[in-house]
Structure formats: structure tokens, C-alpha cells
Amino acid sequence: MTLLHSILHATNFSRPFLSTLLPSIGLAYTIQSLVAVPSIFAQTERFYDISGSVTYISCTALSLYLPTIRARVAASAVGSPKPSWPSMLAALARNGGGLNWRQVALSAAVTVWATRLGFYLFSRISSDDGTDSRFDNIRSSPPKFLGAFFAQATWVTLCLMPVLAINAIPASLFSTLPAAIGVTDILGALLFLGGFSFEVAADRQKDKWVQGKNNKKHNEEFLTRGLWSRSRHPNYFGEVTLWTGIATLAGGVLVSNVGQKGIGFAGGPLSIAVALAMAGVSPAFVSLLLFKVSGIPLSEGKYDERYGDRKEYQEWKKNTPMFFPKL
């Protein structure tokens, strides 16, 4: 019995959600561990953020194709013909293909977001000599540095929870879901597209501002134009909004009869509440990180220390909302 066969057998539970969740968690911590070891020895955080993006994409792909992987491994073990890989294009065209269009749409949304953010952060840290101030008190301590990588694996797992749950629903059950596009489908898609666009625009505006400062085109100490005149952290607002969109689209399916059966729930009020919590944990955890851990507190503290005694900074901070953009 091969290692892959053993792993698939050990994680093959009666509830499809558990059969998808546990391998995905294992993959997240495996990837982070593989990147953590050389990073700890080299005392570099250069590949920290991009490894998070790779983990997002890998876990999403695994959850989407895991049923097919299981079927192909099982067929190979008994010498039967292997089933074909499902068609994402057929799913998006709503012609079946072994996947539901919502599974493909959510998986694609995560992949596009993770790819864009990963390359953006890797480019930024590469231009800063491979250092990130968040790790100044961490990189020299192997236990703390390893903890940061494991924290990233946890972040990936919790944020992907609604996507993992949707991808765990068997195709046979998804085929019984009404074909009509629902309100939560539309609302979720609009929130994701709006949040993603907001985040990208905010990052590009800041990049342009930094380049202008480096090229001596202006002498501004902090950015107060564009979206940054509407919110002190427009990129974070976009981040929370896009994950809210993912949670909304997924939640609409998970509370349905098909969704409840697909993840192995009974369908009562408690099961529906748990399903909503599984979808909502994604934007909730992102908000927790940004508001209480590594996002807004670090940024605000750094700028307060540098410019807190300057009148123009005080006026910008007073007149610009911290998170929700003003109209």
C-alpha cells in the first residue's frame, strides 16, 4: 500500500466534510513546515508571505479534486479504469462535469486573490532587502519563527473553511440543488469583486506613491490621497469585504438542504447555525487578525510614533475613518 493510499484511507470518513477538511489541514501544515525549516536556518522571512499564497492555492485545489483523487487511487488499486478529471469549464457553463459552478467560482476566487497578493508581497519584500519589520523580534528565535509559520497554516485553514465545506459536497448532491442563481450567489459575487478591486486599487495607489517618493517627485511623509483619503486602511477594508463575499456565497449553499446533507448535518436550527459559523469564521478571523494582531495595530502604532506630533497627520487621522471608507 502506497503512502498516498494510506493517507487517503486514514482520512476517508463517513462525512465528506471531514474527509476534505483533515487532508487540507495536513497539507497546510506540511507546506508551512517545509518552508519554515530553511527559513529558520537562514533567519529570513523572504518566502513567508508567498508560502502562504502557495498554501492557499494548494489546499483549495486539493479540496476541489480530492474526490476524484480518491476515486482514481481506488480504481488503480483494483486495476479498474480510472475516472476522468472533472471539467471546470463544463461546471462554469453549468453542464455538470463532476463539479458545481459554485465550487469552481469560489476556488477560482481564492486562487486569483492568493496569486495576486502573494506576488505583490513577495515583490515588496524583495525590494526591501528581504526583511519585514514584523519579524524583527521573531526571526532570531526558532520557536517563535516556527510559531509564525504554524499560525499562517491556521490562518489558511480558518479562512478557507467555507470553501472547503462547499468543495466537500458530493457532486451527486450538488446536482439536486436548484439551477437558479440565488440572492446569496449574486451578493457574494458582488462583495468579492468589490472588495478585491478595492484592495488592488489601494495597493496600486500606495505603490505609485512610494515610487514617486523614491524618485523625488514629492516629499509627502504619508499617503493621504485617493482611497487613502477615504479610509486609513482601504486595503484591509477590501480584504475583509472580499472574504465576506466568499462567506456569503458559501453560506447560502451550506444552510440549504443540499448543503446540510452534503456536510453531514441534520438540518435543524443548530446545524444551520453551525453551518453559518463555518462560513462566517473566514471574514471574522481576518477581521480579528487585522484589528487586533498584525494589521491595523502595527501600522497605526508605527505611524503614530513617527508622525503623531505633526498637525497634518493629526488632521488626517481625525478626518479619515480608520476602516470603513467615507463617502
XYZ file of C-alpha atoms in Angstrom:
327
model
C 0.000 0.000 0.000
C 1.484 3.351 -1.064
C 1.802 6.331 1.277
C -0.847 8.227 -0.682
C -3.230 5.276 -0.483
C -2.625 5.025 3.258
C -3.292 8.713 3.836
C -6.461 8.662 1.753
C -7.677 5.553 3.561
C -6.960 7.042 7.005
C -8.856 10.236 6.169
C -11.832 8.616 4.467
C -14.697 9.312 6.868
C -18.426 8.813 6.503
C -18.866 12.598 6.454
C -17.434 14.140 3.266
C -16.583 17.369 5.083
C -14.179 15.631 7.459
C -12.693 13.687 4.548
C -11.887 17.018 2.907
C -11.006 19.091 5.971
C -8.359 16.863 7.552
C -6.214 16.308 4.425
C -6.404 20.038 3.719
C -5.251 20.889 7.238
C -2.451 18.353 6.940
C -1.334 19.850 3.637
C -1.359 23.389 5.061
C 0.882 22.478 7.996
C 3.133 20.334 5.787
C 3.802 23.154 3.319
C 4.418 25.651 6.095
C 6.776 23.249 7.859
C 8.753 22.655 4.660
C 9.210 26.394 4.184
C 9.804 27.072 7.878
C 12.850 24.802 8.267
C 15.158 26.517 5.736
C 13.746 29.928 6.677
C 14.649 29.366 10.333
C 18.166 28.245 9.477
C 18.686 31.231 7.155
C 16.827 33.596 9.501
C 14.883 35.052 6.589
C 11.216 35.832 6.141
C 11.568 36.438 2.384
C 9.364 33.449 1.488
C 6.882 33.708 4.355
C 4.069 35.553 2.582
C 4.379 33.802 -0.759
C 4.376 30.438 1.016
C 1.013 31.460 2.460
C -0.308 32.041 -1.048
C 1.055 28.682 -2.220
C -0.675 27.042 0.739
C -3.989 28.713 -0.080
C -3.840 27.603 -3.707
C -2.677 24.073 -2.887
C -5.323 23.431 -0.221
C -8.054 24.845 -2.443
C -7.009 22.631 -5.357
C -6.777 19.582 -3.115
C -10.263 20.120 -1.706
C -11.694 20.584 -5.201
C -10.123 17.469 -6.702
C -9.906 15.205 -3.653
C -12.997 13.093 -4.520
C -11.530 12.413 -7.956
C -8.111 11.631 -6.471
C -9.716 9.120 -4.117
C -11.670 7.503 -6.952
C -8.617 7.258 -9.215
C -6.417 5.782 -6.463
C -9.119 3.250 -5.580
C -9.564 2.279 -9.230
C -5.815 1.901 -9.677
C -5.609 -0.361 -6.629
C -8.035 -2.884 -8.146
C -6.934 -2.475 -11.745
C -10.113 -0.743 -12.912
C -10.201 2.162 -15.419
C -9.536 5.475 -13.722
C -12.330 8.076 -13.824
C -11.560 11.219 -15.798
C -10.748 14.531 -14.145
C -13.755 16.852 -13.767
C -14.109 19.748 -16.184
C -14.110 23.221 -14.649
C -15.300 24.796 -17.896
C -18.266 22.444 -18.026
C -19.079 23.321 -14.421
C -18.948 27.062 -15.115
C -21.189 26.508 -18.133
C -23.492 24.633 -15.719
C -23.248 21.468 -17.781
C -22.133 19.218 -14.956
C -18.656 17.859 -15.491
C -18.398 16.459 -11.960
C -18.269 19.873 -10.298
C -20.745 22.612 -9.444
C -20.127 26.109 -10.767
C -20.081 27.489 -7.224
C -17.216 25.179 -6.294
C -15.228 26.339 -9.305
C -16.106 30.017 -8.808
C -15.102 30.045 -5.133
C -11.923 28.074 -5.792
C -11.005 30.415 -8.646
C -11.698 33.467 -6.480
C -9.319 32.244 -3.781
C -6.681 31.326 -6.360
C -6.798 34.725 -8.086
C -6.685 36.589 -4.762
C -3.841 34.465 -3.352
C -1.786 34.688 -6.548
C -2.104 38.465 -6.765
C -1.378 39.065 -3.090
C 1.476 36.572 -2.971
C 3.364 38.132 -5.866
C 2.641 41.626 -4.574
C 4.017 40.883 -1.105
C 6.996 38.955 -2.484
C 7.858 41.851 -4.779
C 7.576 44.279 -1.884
C 9.785 42.309 0.489
C 12.335 41.698 -2.277
C 12.624 45.447 -2.800
C 13.155 45.878 0.966
C 16.249 43.629 1.097
C 14.182 40.619 2.107
C 13.202 41.946 5.529
C 9.867 42.683 7.159
C 9.662 44.688 10.391
C 7.020 42.292 11.724
C 9.783 39.688 12.141
C 12.427 41.856 13.791
C 11.840 40.181 17.166
C 10.964 36.765 15.737
C 13.441 35.623 13.092
C 16.284 35.074 15.591
C 14.136 32.791 17.772
C 13.457 29.386 16.130
C 10.411 28.570 18.317
C 8.799 31.961 17.642
C 9.635 31.808 13.936
C 8.173 28.293 13.659
C 5.116 29.523 15.533
C 4.638 32.227 12.899
C 4.569 29.610 10.130
C 2.150 27.420 12.070
C -0.005 30.495 12.702
C -0.085 31.035 8.956
C -1.237 27.438 8.419
C -4.025 28.069 10.925
C -4.937 31.306 9.129
C -5.199 29.478 5.812
C -7.323 26.700 7.304
C -9.812 29.020 9.014
C -10.155 31.404 6.076
C -10.676 28.519 3.661
C -13.324 26.885 5.859
C -16.344 27.948 3.723
C -14.565 26.912 0.510
C -13.514 23.569 1.970
C -17.079 22.935 3.093
C -18.502 23.727 -0.355
C -15.896 21.616 -2.146
C -16.676 18.696 0.183
C -20.286 18.423 -1.029
C -20.556 15.394 -3.353
C -21.391 16.085 -6.981
C -24.415 13.792 -6.746
C -25.938 16.045 -4.096
C -24.943 19.294 -5.775
C -26.773 18.170 -8.904
C -30.046 18.292 -6.945
C -29.557 21.952 -5.988
C -31.915 24.303 -7.871
C -30.213 25.619 -11.000
C -31.338 29.210 -10.492
C -28.763 31.727 -9.285
C -29.801 32.895 -5.832
C -29.585 36.151 -3.922
C -26.605 34.959 -1.880
C -24.817 33.969 -5.100
C -25.192 37.467 -6.531
C -24.470 39.271 -3.259
C -21.439 37.109 -2.540
C -20.009 37.651 -6.016
C -20.524 41.419 -5.829
C -18.894 41.634 -2.406
C -15.892 39.624 -3.547
C -15.415 41.603 -6.763
C -15.885 44.917 -4.964
C -13.547 44.006 -2.107
C -10.903 42.566 -4.418
C -10.993 45.646 -6.655
C -10.776 47.929 -3.618
C -7.758 46.062 -2.236
C -5.938 46.046 -5.580
C -6.626 49.745 -6.169
C -5.413 50.678 -2.691
C -2.209 48.674 -3.098
C -1.511 50.196 -6.517
C -2.072 53.714 -5.235
C 0.350 53.131 -2.394
C 2.937 51.593 -4.729
C 2.686 54.599 -7.051
C 3.034 56.938 -4.081
C 6.127 55.072 -2.808
C 7.708 55.128 -6.266
C 7.037 58.841 -6.524
C 8.677 59.437 -3.171
C 11.696 57.316 -4.094
C 12.022 59.260 -7.368
C 11.834 62.606 -5.517
C 8.549 63.531 -7.194
C 7.021 64.510 -3.843
C 8.139 64.863 -0.246
C 4.984 63.617 1.494
C 5.674 61.516 4.572
C 2.407 59.584 4.480
C -0.266 58.870 1.873
C -3.466 60.907 2.141
C -4.718 60.807 -1.474
C -7.056 58.535 -3.421
C -8.668 55.741 -1.428
C -6.300 56.592 1.426
C -8.204 59.849 1.859
C -11.383 57.804 2.371
C -10.003 55.248 4.789
C -6.741 54.944 6.709
C -6.629 51.249 5.764
C -8.521 50.791 2.469
C -6.560 47.644 1.595
C -7.732 45.984 4.798
C -11.310 47.058 4.119
C -11.083 45.359 0.736
C -9.630 42.240 2.335
C -12.462 41.824 4.826
C -15.065 42.612 2.177
C -13.857 40.002 -0.304
C -13.806 37.282 2.352
C -17.300 38.356 3.397
C -18.340 37.763 -0.204
C -16.863 34.277 -0.194
C -18.608 33.518 3.096
C -21.932 34.852 1.784
C -21.919 32.729 -1.362
C -20.840 29.637 0.544
C -23.269 30.245 3.406
C -26.234 30.349 1.051
C -25.435 26.788 -0.030
C -24.455 25.435 3.385
C -27.793 26.358 5.010
C -29.797 24.687 2.227
C -30.999 21.104 2.455
C -28.369 20.071 -0.080
C -25.629 21.822 1.850
C -26.703 20.324 5.155
C -26.754 16.801 3.751
C -23.510 17.363 1.898
C -21.532 18.223 5.021
C -23.261 15.563 7.118
C -25.534 17.778 9.234
C -29.078 17.018 10.347
C -30.622 20.222 9.034
C -32.078 21.562 12.286
C -31.598 25.066 13.735
C -28.364 24.101 15.484
C -26.930 22.555 12.318
C -27.807 25.654 10.320
C -26.178 27.859 12.976
C -23.018 25.755 12.823
C -23.014 25.969 9.018
C -23.303 29.755 9.190
C -20.448 29.827 11.695
C -18.314 27.724 9.337
C -18.910 30.275 6.594
C -18.566 33.314 8.860
C -15.328 32.203 10.536
C -13.445 33.339 7.429
C -14.182 37.108 7.496
C -14.356 37.002 11.296
C -10.832 35.609 11.632
C -9.461 38.011 9.011
C -11.036 40.891 10.934
C -9.531 39.628 14.189
C -6.053 39.496 12.670
C -6.316 42.918 11.066
C -7.916 44.712 14.012
C -6.139 43.058 16.925
C -2.933 41.334 15.789
C -0.722 42.188 12.818
C -2.651 44.660 10.687
C -4.048 47.922 11.984
C -2.340 47.952 15.428
C 1.163 47.608 13.924
C 0.509 50.148 11.173
C -1.174 52.712 13.412
C 1.466 52.322 16.094
C 4.300 52.838 13.607
C 2.749 55.958 12.088
C 1.749 57.397 15.468
C 5.334 57.038 16.646
C 6.749 58.702 13.540
C 4.223 61.440 12.852
C 1.997 61.656 15.914
C 3.234 65.142 16.815
C 2.594 66.587 13.333
C -0.516 68.670 12.770
C -1.217 67.416 9.241
C -1.064 63.812 10.434
C -3.388 64.537 13.335
C -5.869 66.204 10.971
C -5.747 63.296 8.501
C -6.260 60.790 11.288
C -9.102 62.831 12.773
C -10.929 63.347 9.485
C -10.307 59.920 7.893
C -12.146 56.818 9.173
C -9.892 54.019 10.328
C -11.661 51.271 8.365
C -14.997 51.908 6.654
C -14.459 54.437 3.840
C -16.297 57.714 3.984
C -18.448 58.673 1.004
